[in-house]
Coordinates of C-alpha atoms and ligand atoms in Angstrom, one line a residue:
M1 CA 9.9 -7.1 21.9
E2 CA 13.1 -5.4 21.8
P3 CA 13.2 -1.4 22.7
R4 CA 13.2 1.0 20.0
G5 CA 16.4 1.5 18.1
R6 CA 17.8 -1.9 18.7
T7 CA 17.4 -4.6 16.0
P8 CA 16.8 -8.0 17.9
E9 CA 19.3 -9.9 15.4
P10 CA 20.6 -9.0 12.0
L11 CA 17.5 -7.8 9.9
L12 CA 18.1 -10.5 7.1
D13 CA 19.8 -12.9 9.4
A14 CA 17.6 -15.8 8.1
L15 CA 18.8 -15.1 4.9
T16 CA 22.5 -15.1 5.6
R17 CA 22.2 -18.5 7.5
G18 CA 20.3 -20.0 5.0
P19 CA 18.0 -22.1 7.3
E20 CA 16.4 -24.6 5.0
P21 CA 16.7 -25.0 1.2
R22 CA 13.7 -23.0 0.1
T23 CA 12.2 -21.4 -3.2
I24 CA 12.1 -17.7 -4.0
E25 CA 10.5 -17.2 -7.1
I26 CA 9.5 -13.8 -8.6
A27 CA 7.2 -13.2 -11.6
G28 CA 8.0 -16.7 -12.9
E29 CA 11.7 -16.6 -12.3
R30 CA 13.9 -18.4 -9.7
L31 CA 16.2 -16.5 -7.4
D32 CA 18.4 -19.1 -5.8
P33 CA 19.0 -17.5 -2.2
D34 CA 23.1 -18.1 -2.6
R35 CA 22.2 -16.1 -6.1
L36 CA 20.4 -13.6 -4.1
L37 CA 23.2 -13.0 -1.6
A38 CA 26.0 -13.0 -4.4
A39 CA 24.1 -10.4 -6.4
A40 CA 23.1 -8.5 -3.5
G41 CA 26.6 -8.2 -2.5
A42 CA 27.8 -6.9 -5.9
V43 CA 25.0 -4.2 -5.3
A44 CA 26.4 -3.4 -1.7
D45 CA 29.7 -2.9 -3.2
R46 CA 28.5 -0.4 -5.5
V47 CA 26.1 1.5 -3.1
A48 CA 28.0 1.6 0.1
G49 CA 28.5 4.8 1.2
A50 CA 26.0 6.3 -0.9
G51 CA 23.6 7.5 1.9
T52 CA 20.1 7.3 -0.1
V53 CA 19.6 5.5 -3.2
A54 CA 16.3 5.1 -5.0
L55 CA 15.3 2.0 -6.7
R56 CA 12.7 1.3 -9.6
A57 CA 10.4 -0.9 -7.9
E58 CA 9.0 -3.4 -10.3
A59 CA 7.8 -7.2 -9.6
C60 CA 11.2 -8.4 -10.7
R61 CA 14.0 -10.3 -9.3
E62 CA 16.3 -7.2 -9.7
T63 CA 14.3 -5.3 -7.2
V64 CA 14.8 -8.1 -4.6
V65 CA 18.4 -7.8 -5.1
G66 CA 18.7 -4.2 -5.3
I67 CA 16.8 -4.0 -2.0
V68 CA 18.7 -6.5 -0.1
G69 CA 21.9 -5.3 -1.3
C70 CA 20.9 -1.7 0.1
L71 CA 20.3 -3.2 3.3
M72 CA 23.6 -5.3 3.5
A73 CA 25.2 -2.1 2.9
G74 CA 23.5 0.1 5.4
V75 CA 22.1 2.5 2.4
T76 CA 18.4 3.9 2.5
V77 CA 16.5 2.6 -0.2
V78 CA 13.8 4.5 -1.8
P79 CA 11.3 2.3 -4.0
V80 CA 9.8 4.2 -6.8
P81 CA 6.8 2.7 -8.1
G82 CA 7.2 0.8 -11.3
D83 CA 4.3 2.7 -12.7
S84 CA 5.3 6.2 -11.5
G85 CA 4.8 9.1 -14.0
E86 CA 7.3 11.8 -14.5
A87 CA 5.9 14.3 -11.8
E88 CA 5.6 11.5 -9.2
R89 CA 9.1 10.3 -10.2
D90 CA 10.8 13.5 -10.0
H91 CA 9.3 14.5 -6.6
I92 CA 10.2 11.5 -4.9
L93 CA 14.0 11.6 -6.3
R94 CA 14.2 15.0 -5.0
D95 CA 12.6 15.0 -2.0
S96 CA 14.4 11.8 -1.0
G97 CA 17.9 13.3 -2.0
A98 CA 18.7 9.7 -3.6
S99 CA 22.0 9.8 -5.0
L100 CA 21.5 6.8 -7.5
L101 CA 18.8 5.2 -9.2
L102 CA 18.8 1.6 -9.2
V103 CA 17.1 -0.3 -12.2
P104 CA 16.7 -3.7 -13.6
G105 CA 20.2 -4.1 -15.6
D106 CA 18.3 -5.4 -18.6
R107 CA 15.5 -3.0 -18.7
V108 CA 16.9 0.6 -18.6
Q109 CA 14.2 2.7 -19.9
D110 CA 14.7 6.1 -21.7
R111 CA 12.6 7.7 -18.7
D112 CA 15.3 6.6 -16.4
R113 CA 17.9 8.3 -17.7
R114 CA 15.7 11.8 -17.6
S115 CA 14.7 10.8 -14.0
G116 CA 15.1 13.6 -11.5
G117 CA 15.8 16.1 -14.3
A118 CA 18.3 14.1 -15.5
A119 CA 20.4 14.7 -12.0
T120 CA 20.2 11.1 -10.7
P121 CA 22.9 8.7 -12.1
L122 CA 21.6 5.0 -12.9
L123 CA 23.2 2.0 -11.7
P124 CA 22.0 -1.3 -13.4
V125 CA 21.1 -4.3 -11.1
R126 CA 22.1 -7.7 -12.7
V127 CA 21.2 -11.0 -11.2
E128 CA 24.0 -12.7 -12.3
D129 CA 26.8 -10.1 -10.7
S130 CA 28.4 -11.3 -7.7
A131 CA 30.5 -10.0 -4.6
S132 CA 31.0 -11.5 -0.9
T133 CA 32.2 -8.4 1.0
S134 CA 30.7 -8.7 4.7
Y135 CA 29.3 -5.7 6.0
P136 CA 28.5 -4.9 9.6
E137 CA 25.1 -4.9 10.9
P138 CA 23.9 -1.1 10.7
P139 CA 22.3 0.1 14.0
G140 CA 18.7 -0.5 14.8
D141 CA 17.6 3.2 14.1
H142 CA 19.0 3.3 10.8
T143 CA 16.8 4.1 8.1
A144 CA 16.2 1.1 6.1
L145 CA 13.6 2.2 3.9
L146 CA 12.1 5.6 2.6
L147 CA 8.4 4.9 1.6
Y148 CA 6.4 7.8 0.0
T149 CA 2.5 7.9 0.9
S150 CA 0.0 10.2 0.0
G151 CA -1.6 12.8 2.4
T152 CA -4.9 14.7 1.8
T153 CA -3.0 17.5 0.4
G154 CA 0.0 18.0 -1.5
P155 CA 2.6 15.7 -3.2
A156 CA 3.4 12.4 -1.4
K157 CA 5.6 12.5 1.7
G158 CA 8.5 10.4 2.9
V159 CA 8.2 8.1 5.4
P160 CA 11.6 6.7 7.2
V161 CA 11.3 3.3 8.4
R162 CA 13.9 1.8 10.7
R163 CA 15.4 -1.6 10.6
S164 CA 14.5 -2.0 14.1
A165 CA 10.9 -1.3 13.3
I166 CA 10.8 -3.4 10.4
A167 CA 12.5 -6.4 12.8
A168 CA 9.9 -5.9 15.2
D169 CA 6.9 -6.0 12.9
L170 CA 8.0 -8.9 11.2
D171 CA 8.6 -10.9 14.4
A172 CA 5.4 -9.6 16.1
L173 CA 3.6 -10.9 12.8
A174 CA 5.4 -14.1 12.5
L175 CA 3.9 -14.6 16.1
A176 CA 0.4 -13.8 15.6
W177 CA 0.4 -16.0 12.3
E178 CA 2.6 -18.8 13.3
W179 CA 5.1 -17.9 10.1
T180 CA 7.7 -20.2 10.0
P181 CA 10.5 -21.4 7.5
A182 CA 8.0 -24.4 6.9
D183 CA 5.7 -21.8 5.1
T184 CA 5.5 -20.9 1.7
L185 CA 4.4 -17.3 1.2
V186 CA 2.6 -16.4 -1.9
H187 CA 1.4 -12.9 -3.2
G188 CA 1.5 -10.7 -6.5
L189 CA 1.4 -7.3 -4.5
P190 CA 3.4 -4.3 -5.8
L191 CA 6.9 -4.0 -4.3
F192 CA 7.0 -0.3 -3.2
H193 CA 4.8 -0.5 -0.3
V194 CA 4.4 -2.0 3.1
H195 CA 2.4 -4.9 2.0
G196 CA 4.2 -6.4 -0.7
L197 CA 7.8 -5.2 0.1
V198 CA 8.1 -5.0 3.9
L199 CA 5.6 -8.0 4.4
G200 CA 5.6 -9.7 1.5
V201 CA 9.5 -9.7 0.7
L202 CA 11.7 -8.9 3.6
G203 CA 9.2 -10.9 5.9
A204 CA 10.0 -14.1 3.9
L205 CA 13.7 -13.3 3.9
R206 CA 13.7 -12.7 8.0
I207 CA 11.6 -15.5 8.6
G208 CA 13.3 -18.0 6.2
S209 CA 10.0 -19.1 4.7
G210 CA 9.7 -19.7 0.7
L211 CA 8.3 -16.9 -1.4
V212 CA 6.4 -16.9 -4.5
H213 CA 5.7 -13.6 -6.2
T214 CA 2.9 -14.0 -9.0
G215 CA 3.6 -11.0 -10.6
R216 CA 0.5 -9.9 -10.9
P217 CA -2.1 -10.7 -8.0
T218 CA -4.5 -12.3 -10.3
P219 CA -7.1 -15.3 -8.9
A220 CA -5.3 -17.9 -11.5
G221 CA -1.8 -17.1 -10.3
Y222 CA -2.8 -17.7 -6.5
A223 CA -4.5 -20.7 -7.0
A224 CA -1.6 -22.2 -9.2
A225 CA 1.1 -21.4 -6.7
G226 CA 0.4 -23.9 -4.2
G227 CA 1.6 -21.9 -1.1
T228 CA 0.6 -22.3 2.5
L229 CA 0.4 -18.7 3.4
Y230 CA -1.3 -16.1 1.0
F231 CA -1.3 -12.2 1.2
G232 CA -3.7 -10.1 -0.6
V233 CA -5.8 -6.8 -0.6
P234 CA -9.5 -6.8 -0.4
T235 CA -9.6 -6.4 -4.3
V236 CA -7.6 -9.5 -4.7
W237 CA -9.7 -11.3 -2.3
T238 CA -13.0 -10.0 -4.0
R239 CA -11.7 -11.3 -7.3
I240 CA -10.7 -14.8 -5.7
A241 CA -14.1 -14.9 -4.2
R242 CA -16.1 -14.4 -7.8
E243 CA -13.8 -17.3 -9.2
A244 CA -15.1 -20.4 -7.2
A245 CA -12.4 -22.7 -8.7
A246 CA -9.6 -20.3 -7.5
A247 CA -10.9 -20.0 -4.3
R248 CA -11.4 -23.7 -3.6
A249 CA -7.7 -24.0 -5.0
L250 CA -6.7 -22.1 -2.0
S251 CA -8.4 -24.6 0.6
R252 CA -4.9 -26.3 0.7
A253 CA -3.4 -23.3 2.3
R254 CA -2.8 -22.6 5.8
L255 CA -3.7 -19.1 6.2
L256 CA -5.1 -16.3 4.1
V257 CA -4.3 -12.8 5.0
S258 CA -6.2 -9.6 4.1
G259 CA -5.0 -6.1 4.8
S260 CA -4.4 -2.3 3.5
A261 CA -8.1 -1.8 3.4
A262 CA -11.5 -2.9 4.6
L263 CA -12.3 -6.7 3.7
P264 CA -15.9 -6.6 2.6
V265 CA -17.9 -9.1 5.0
P266 CA -19.6 -10.7 1.9
V267 CA -16.2 -11.6 0.7
H268 CA -15.2 -12.9 4.1
R269 CA -18.1 -15.3 4.2
T270 CA -17.7 -16.3 0.7
L271 CA -14.0 -17.3 1.2
A272 CA -15.1 -19.3 4.4
R273 CA -17.4 -21.2 2.3
L274 CA -15.2 -21.8 -0.7
A275 CA -11.7 -22.1 0.6
G276 CA -12.9 -23.5 3.9
Q277 CA -11.2 -20.4 6.1
A278 CA -11.8 -16.6 5.9
P279 CA -8.7 -14.4 5.7
V280 CA -7.5 -13.2 9.0
E281 CA -7.7 -9.5 8.8
R282 CA -4.6 -7.3 9.8
Y283 CA -4.4 -3.3 9.9
G284 CA -1.6 -1.2 9.4
M285 CA -0.1 2.0 7.8
T286 CA 3.0 3.1 6.0
E287 CA 4.0 5.1 9.1
T288 CA 3.0 2.4 11.9
L289 CA 3.9 -0.9 9.9
I290 CA 1.1 -3.5 10.8
T291 CA -0.3 -2.7 14.2
L292 CA -3.3 -5.0 14.6
S293 CA -3.9 -8.3 13.5
V294 CA -6.3 -11.4 14.1
R295 CA -4.3 -14.5 15.1
S296 CA -3.9 -17.4 12.9
D297 CA -5.0 -19.8 16.0
G298 CA -8.1 -17.4 17.1
P299 CA -11.4 -16.8 16.0
R300 CA -12.1 -14.8 13.0
R301 CA -15.0 -12.3 12.9
P302 CA -15.8 -10.5 9.8
G303 CA -15.4 -6.7 9.8
Y304 CA -12.7 -6.7 12.7
V305 CA -9.0 -6.5 12.4
G306 CA -8.1 -8.1 15.7
T307 CA -6.1 -6.8 18.5
P308 CA -2.6 -5.1 18.9
L309 CA 0.4 -6.8 17.9
A310 CA 3.1 -7.7 20.4
G311 CA 4.8 -4.5 21.7
V312 CA 2.0 -2.1 20.2
E313 CA -0.2 0.0 22.3
A314 CA -3.7 1.3 20.6
R315 CA -6.3 3.4 22.1
L316 CA -9.4 5.3 20.9
L317 CA -9.8 9.2 21.3
G318 CA -13.1 11.1 21.1
E319 CA -13.4 14.4 19.6
G320 CA -12.8 15.9 22.7
G321 CA -9.7 14.0 23.5
Q322 CA -11.2 11.4 25.7
T323 CA -10.9 7.8 25.8
V324 CA -13.7 5.9 24.3
E325 CA -15.4 3.2 25.9
A326 CA -14.7 -0.1 24.9
D327 CA -18.1 -1.5 24.1
G328 CA -17.9 -2.2 20.4
V329 CA -20.1 0.8 19.5
S330 CA -18.8 4.1 20.8
F331 CA -16.1 5.2 18.2
G332 CA -13.2 7.5 17.9
E333 CA -9.9 8.0 16.3
L334 CA -7.4 5.3 16.4
S335 CA -3.8 6.0 17.8
V336 CA -1.0 3.8 18.2
R337 CA 2.3 3.8 20.0
G338 CA 5.1 1.1 20.0
P339 CA 8.4 0.2 18.5
T340 CA 7.1 -0.1 14.8
V341 CA 5.9 3.3 14.6
F342 CA 8.0 6.0 12.7
E343 CA 9.5 9.1 14.2
G344 CA 8.4 11.9 11.8
Y345 CA 7.9 12.6 7.8
L346 CA 11.3 13.5 6.1
G347 CA 11.7 17.2 6.1
R348 CA 7.9 17.9 7.3
P349 CA 7.9 19.0 10.9
A350 CA 4.7 20.6 10.7
D351 CA 3.1 17.3 9.3
T352 CA 5.2 15.4 12.0
A353 CA 4.0 17.7 14.7
A354 CA 0.3 17.3 13.6
A355 CA 0.4 13.6 13.4
F356 CA 1.5 13.0 17.0
D357 CA -0.1 14.0 20.1
P358 CA 2.3 15.1 23.1
R359 CA 2.6 11.7 24.7
G360 CA 3.8 10.3 21.3
W361 CA 0.9 8.6 20.1
F362 CA 0.3 8.5 16.4
R363 CA -2.9 9.6 15.2
T364 CA -3.7 7.2 12.4
G365 CA -6.9 9.5 10.9
D366 CA -8.9 6.2 11.0
I367 CA -12.1 5.7 13.0
A368 CA -12.4 2.6 14.9
T369 CA -14.5 0.8 17.5
V370 CA -13.3 -1.5 20.2
D371 CA -15.0 -4.1 22.0
A372 CA -14.6 -5.3 25.6
D373 CA -12.2 -8.3 24.2
G374 CA -9.9 -5.7 22.7
W375 CA -10.9 -6.4 19.2
Y376 CA -10.8 -3.5 16.9
R377 CA -13.1 -2.7 13.9
I378 CA -12.2 -0.1 11.3
I379 CA -15.4 2.1 10.5
G380 CA -14.1 4.9 8.5
R381 CA -11.5 8.0 8.1
T382 CA -11.3 11.3 9.7
S383 CA -10.8 12.9 6.2
T384 CA -12.6 11.9 3.2
D385 CA -9.6 13.2 1.1
L386 CA -7.7 10.2 1.4
I387 CA -9.1 7.5 -0.8
S388 CA -8.6 3.8 -0.7
S389 CA -8.5 2.3 -4.1
G390 CA -7.5 -1.4 -4.6
G391 CA -5.6 -1.0 -1.2
F392 CA -3.6 2.0 -2.3
R393 CA -3.9 5.3 -0.3
I394 CA -4.5 8.1 -2.8
G395 CA -4.5 11.7 -2.0
A396 CA -7.6 13.5 -3.5
G397 CA -5.4 16.7 -3.3
E398 CA -2.6 15.4 -5.3
V399 CA -4.9 14.3 -8.1
E400 CA -6.7 17.7 -8.0
D401 CA -3.6 19.5 -8.4
T402 CA -2.3 17.3 -11.3
L403 CA -5.8 17.8 -13.3
L404 CA -5.5 21.6 -12.6
E405 CA -2.0 21.3 -14.3
H406 CA -3.9 20.4 -17.6
P407 CA -4.3 23.8 -19.7
A408 CA -8.0 23.1 -20.4
V409 CA -8.8 22.5 -16.7
R410 CA -10.5 25.3 -14.4
Q411 CA -11.4 23.6 -11.6
A412 CA -11.4 20.0 -10.2
A413 CA -12.7 18.2 -7.2
V414 CA -11.6 14.4 -6.5
L415 CA -13.4 11.9 -4.2
G416 CA -13.7 8.1 -3.5
L417 CA -17.1 6.6 -4.5
P418 CA -18.0 3.1 -3.3
D419 CA -16.7 0.6 -5.8
D420 CA -17.7 -3.4 -5.4
D421 CA -14.1 -4.3 -6.8
L422 CA -11.8 -1.5 -5.6
G423 CA -13.5 -0.5 -2.4
E424 CA -13.6 3.2 -3.7
R425 CA -12.8 4.4 -7.2
V426 CA -11.2 7.7 -7.9
T427 CA -13.9 10.1 -9.2
A428 CA -13.0 13.7 -10.5
F429 CA -15.4 16.3 -11.1
V430 CA -13.6 18.7 -13.5
V431 CA -14.7 22.2 -15.3
A432 CA -12.6 22.1 -18.4
D433 CA -12.8 23.0 -22.0
G434 CA -11.9 21.1 -24.9
V435 CA -10.7 17.9 -23.4
D436 CA -12.4 14.6 -23.0
A437 CA -12.4 12.2 -19.9
A438 CA -10.1 9.7 -21.5
G439 CA -7.6 12.2 -22.0
L440 CA -7.9 13.7 -18.6
S441 CA -7.5 10.1 -17.0
D442 CA -4.1 9.4 -19.3
F443 CA -2.9 13.0 -18.1
V444 CA -3.1 11.9 -14.4
A445 CA -1.9 8.2 -15.0
A446 CA 1.2 9.5 -17.2
R447 CA 2.1 12.3 -14.5
L448 CA 1.4 10.5 -11.1
A449 CA 0.7 6.7 -11.4
V450 CA -1.5 4.4 -13.4
H451 CA -3.4 3.5 -10.2
K452 CA -4.1 7.1 -9.2
R453 CA -5.9 8.0 -12.5
P454 CA -9.4 8.6 -12.0
R455 CA -11.5 5.8 -13.0
E456 CA -14.7 8.0 -13.3
I457 CA -14.4 11.7 -14.9
H458 CA -17.5 14.0 -14.8
L459 CA -17.2 17.2 -16.8
V460 CA -19.5 19.5 -15.4
P461 CA -20.2 23.3 -15.9
D462 CA -19.8 24.2 -12.4
L463 CA -18.7 22.9 -8.8
P464 CA -21.0 23.7 -6.0
C465 CA -18.9 25.9 -3.4
N466 CA -19.7 27.4 -0.2
H467 CA -19.3 30.9 0.7
L468 CA -15.6 30.6 1.1
G469 CA -15.2 29.3 -2.3
K470 CA -14.5 25.8 -1.1
V471 CA -16.0 23.0 -3.0
R472 CA -18.9 21.0 -1.4
K473 CA -17.6 17.5 -1.8
S474 CA -20.7 16.1 0.0
D475 CA -23.0 17.6 -2.8
L476 CA -21.0 16.0 -5.5
R477 CA -21.1 12.8 -3.6
A478 CA -25.0 12.9 -3.1
D479 CA -25.3 13.8 -6.6
V480 CA -23.9 10.5 -8.1
T481 CA -24.1 8.2 -5.3
P482 CA -28.1 7.6 -5.5
I483 CA -27.5 6.8 -9.4
T484 CA -24.8 4.3 -8.6
S485 CA -27.0 2.6 -6.0
R486 CA -29.9 2.5 -8.6
R487 CA -27.7 1.2 -11.2
R488 CA -26.8 -1.8 -9.0
A489 CA -30.4 -2.4 -8.0
T490 CA -31.7 -2.5 -11.9
G491 CA -28.4 -4.1 -13.3
D492 CA -28.3 -0.9 -15.4
R493 CA -25.2 -0.8 -17.5
S494 CA -25.8 2.4 -19.2
P495 CA -22.9 5.2 -18.6
R496 CA -23.1 6.6 -15.3
R497 CA -24.1 9.9 -14.8
P498 CA -24.8 12.4 -12.2
R499 CA -28.4 14.1 -11.7
Q500 CA -27.0 17.5 -12.8
P501 CA -26.7 18.1 -16.8
L502 CA -23.1 17.2 -17.7
T503 CA -21.1 17.6 -20.8
G504 CA -18.6 14.4 -20.4
G505 CA -18.9 10.8 -19.5
N506 CA -16.7 8.4 -17.9
A507 CA -13.1 7.7 -18.1
P508 CA -12.4 4.5 -19.8
D509 CA -11.1 1.7 -17.7
R510 CA -8.7 -0.5 -19.6
S511 CA -7.8 -2.9 -17.0
Ligands
MLC601 C1 -5.0 1.2 -17.5 N1 -3.4 1.2 -17.8 C2 -3.0 2.1 -18.3 C3 -4.0 3.3 -18.2 N2 -4.9 2.8 -17.7 N3 -1.8 2.4 -18.4 C4 -1.2 3.4 -19.0 N4 -2.3 4.7 -18.9 C5 -3.6 4.3 -18.4 N5 -4.4 5.4 -18.6 C6 -3.1 -0.3 -17.5 C7 -2.0 -0.5 -16.5 O1 -0.7 -0.4 -17.0 C8 -2.4 -2.1 -16.2 O2 -1.5 -2.7 -17.1 C9 -3.8 -2.3 -16.2 O3 -4.3 -1.3 -17.2 C10 -4.5 -2.2 -14.8 O4 -3.8 -1.4 -14.2 P1 -4.5 -1.2 -12.8 O5 -5.4 0.1 -12.5 O6 -3.5 -1.0 -11.8 O7 -5.0 -2.7 -12.4 P2 -6.2 -3.1 -11.6 O8 -6.6 -4.5 -11.7 O9 -7.3 -2.3 -11.3 O10 -5.4 -3.2 -10.1 C11 -6.1 -3.7 -9.0 C12 -5.0 -4.3 -8.1 C13 -4.1 -3.2 -7.7 C14 -5.6 -4.9 -6.7 C15 -4.1 -5.3 -8.8 O11 -5.0 -2.2 -7.2 C16 -3.0 -3.5 -6.5 O12 -2.1 -3.9 -6.9 N6 -3.3 -3.1 -5.4 C17 -2.5 -3.6 -4.3 C18 -1.9 -2.2 -3.4 C19 -1.2 -2.5 -2.4 O13 -0.2 -3.2 -2.3 N7 -1.3 -1.6 -1.4 C20 -0.7 -1.8 0.0 C21 -0.4 -0.4 0.6 S1 0.5 -0.7 2.2 P3 -0.9 -4.3 -16.8 O14 -0.3 -4.6 -18.0 O15 0.0 -3.9 -15.5 O16 -1.9 -5.1 -16.5 C22 -0.3 -0.4 3.3 C23 -0.2 -0.9 4.5 C24 -1.1 -1.9 4.9 O17 -1.7 -0.2 3.1 O18 -2.0 -2.2 5.9 O19 -0.8 -3.0 4.2
AMP602 P1 -0.9 3.1 3.6 O1 -0.4 3.9 4.5 O2 -1.0 3.4 2.3 O3 -0.5 1.7 3.9 O4 -2.5 3.2 4.1 C1 -2.8 2.8 5.4 C2 -4.4 3.1 5.4 O5 -4.9 1.9 4.7 C3 -5.0 3.0 6.9 O6 -4.8 4.4 7.3 C4 -6.3 2.5 6.6 O7 -7.3 3.2 6.5 C5 -6.1 1.5 5.3 N1 -6.3 0.2 6.0 C6 -5.1 -0.8 6.2 N2 -5.4 -1.8 6.7 C7 -6.8 -1.9 6.9 C8 -7.8 -2.8 7.2 N3 -7.4 -4.1 7.5 N4 -9.0 -2.2 7.1 C9 -9.5 -1.1 7.1 N5 -8.3 -0.2 6.7 C10 -7.4 -0.6 6.5

């Protein structure tokens, strides 16, 4: 592993060297590697010297062209989720200081023109454009990507990701998974996070494998793609495990990989039976990239995320700061250190200071065990205010703040409740007058992002508070969880309702 700050070889060397003819297909549209280079060159010429630029990151060829163009020119790129609502988009544009917003050339939207309070000029990206200017490889410690991620409170924070961190992580993953140019990677994950973008696009481009992005991560799309290597979040694997024909179609693949949230043990077992192999699990964060993984040539143990990747150090700390015993039972907070770990949140020194210990270990906030073989198992989080839903990390505070912006809302408390499909579903308890649950869910979807909307909303007369006026979320959880379990046990499909008398029902789910 190379030391921090040095990129072992140009980040996208395999793309420019063109190792083998290969397929790149995004949402059903081919993108020949030469076309990608030429179109990205045209973007590079237009963004060169721009500092930081934003890009509306939808699952389309223009996203790949735009990102590669920025990386060629040594410009930091900020992917803005395609479904970002107004408040989230404005925050990302303002906080990042982006000087341009790249958008798919044939799909410029009215809302793009209003982005960032109309202050950010648009730059349409076109797959047909060409240029061949060559740019020097930027230094490894240059920020390639600025990724926005949720904390427990407040709006999302910017995580600067260095070129060398991406290169080190992808090279370590290639080793762990025997990922080579002979592979064709298939996935349908969003292109604005580590999983879908860093691993799922830059990984394929750096390693030189084929890439088929299925548009959406559906069981049918995965089954039809005929790849050798598949990436998915647990919700995707859960849905595939429920469709036996799709799961069986994956038996031709070399390797299935799961990450971004815990893979339920029954899903691991069902896929082992139907697809002839269970997914390897790997663990990571926006701040650290992927740090732990099961190896492709090793055993797969349900519930375990494997051992540290090459160059990464990991340890568990107990509440008193003591190192936790590697006995597979004692647990502590997982801390990591190494070349893939970021150096601090953009413009947030206090958050940065709180995230690292004095010796440079990053505190992940995840609780884990480690056994004598060095295998880690993630068993929870230190804060219940970070919700993991469909593989997205969603801050309860950000959703609560948004609900409170609604004129009819007086109080709001948000938590994640167990969900068979999503892992956790965003659930809101709201004290409000004259608004229904559907209206509140849409309100959040339109301001933050569709995936952050509460899937279940309880309109309640009041919220249980402690003597300091802080909402007792454990009481809210206790009120609804037994009802949820009973519904599962009896197959009851009547509207979900907490024990206390309520005035509202569930948010509709259009998915
Ligand atoms: C629903 N829809 C609405 C709406 N309600 N639209 C507008 N307003 C509303 N109120 C529409 C949506 O637009 C969408 O339409 C459809 O309903 C479903 O939306 P969804 O809720 O997003 O879909 P769902 O099926 O529930 O999503 C499941 C999922 C998704 C698995 C596809 O959660 C997902 O993509 N997860 C991946 C998360 C991920 O990549 N995480 C990586 C983080 S990196 P339409 O038309 O679009 O269908 C990381 C590091 C690491 O964690 O370790 O990897
Ligand atoms: P994000 O920064 O959005 O990528 O979310 C990172 C979080 O996802 C981590 O802190 C974990 O809580 C969770 N996570 C990622 N991979 C796994 C995994 N394999 N098992 C359990 N949790 C995971």
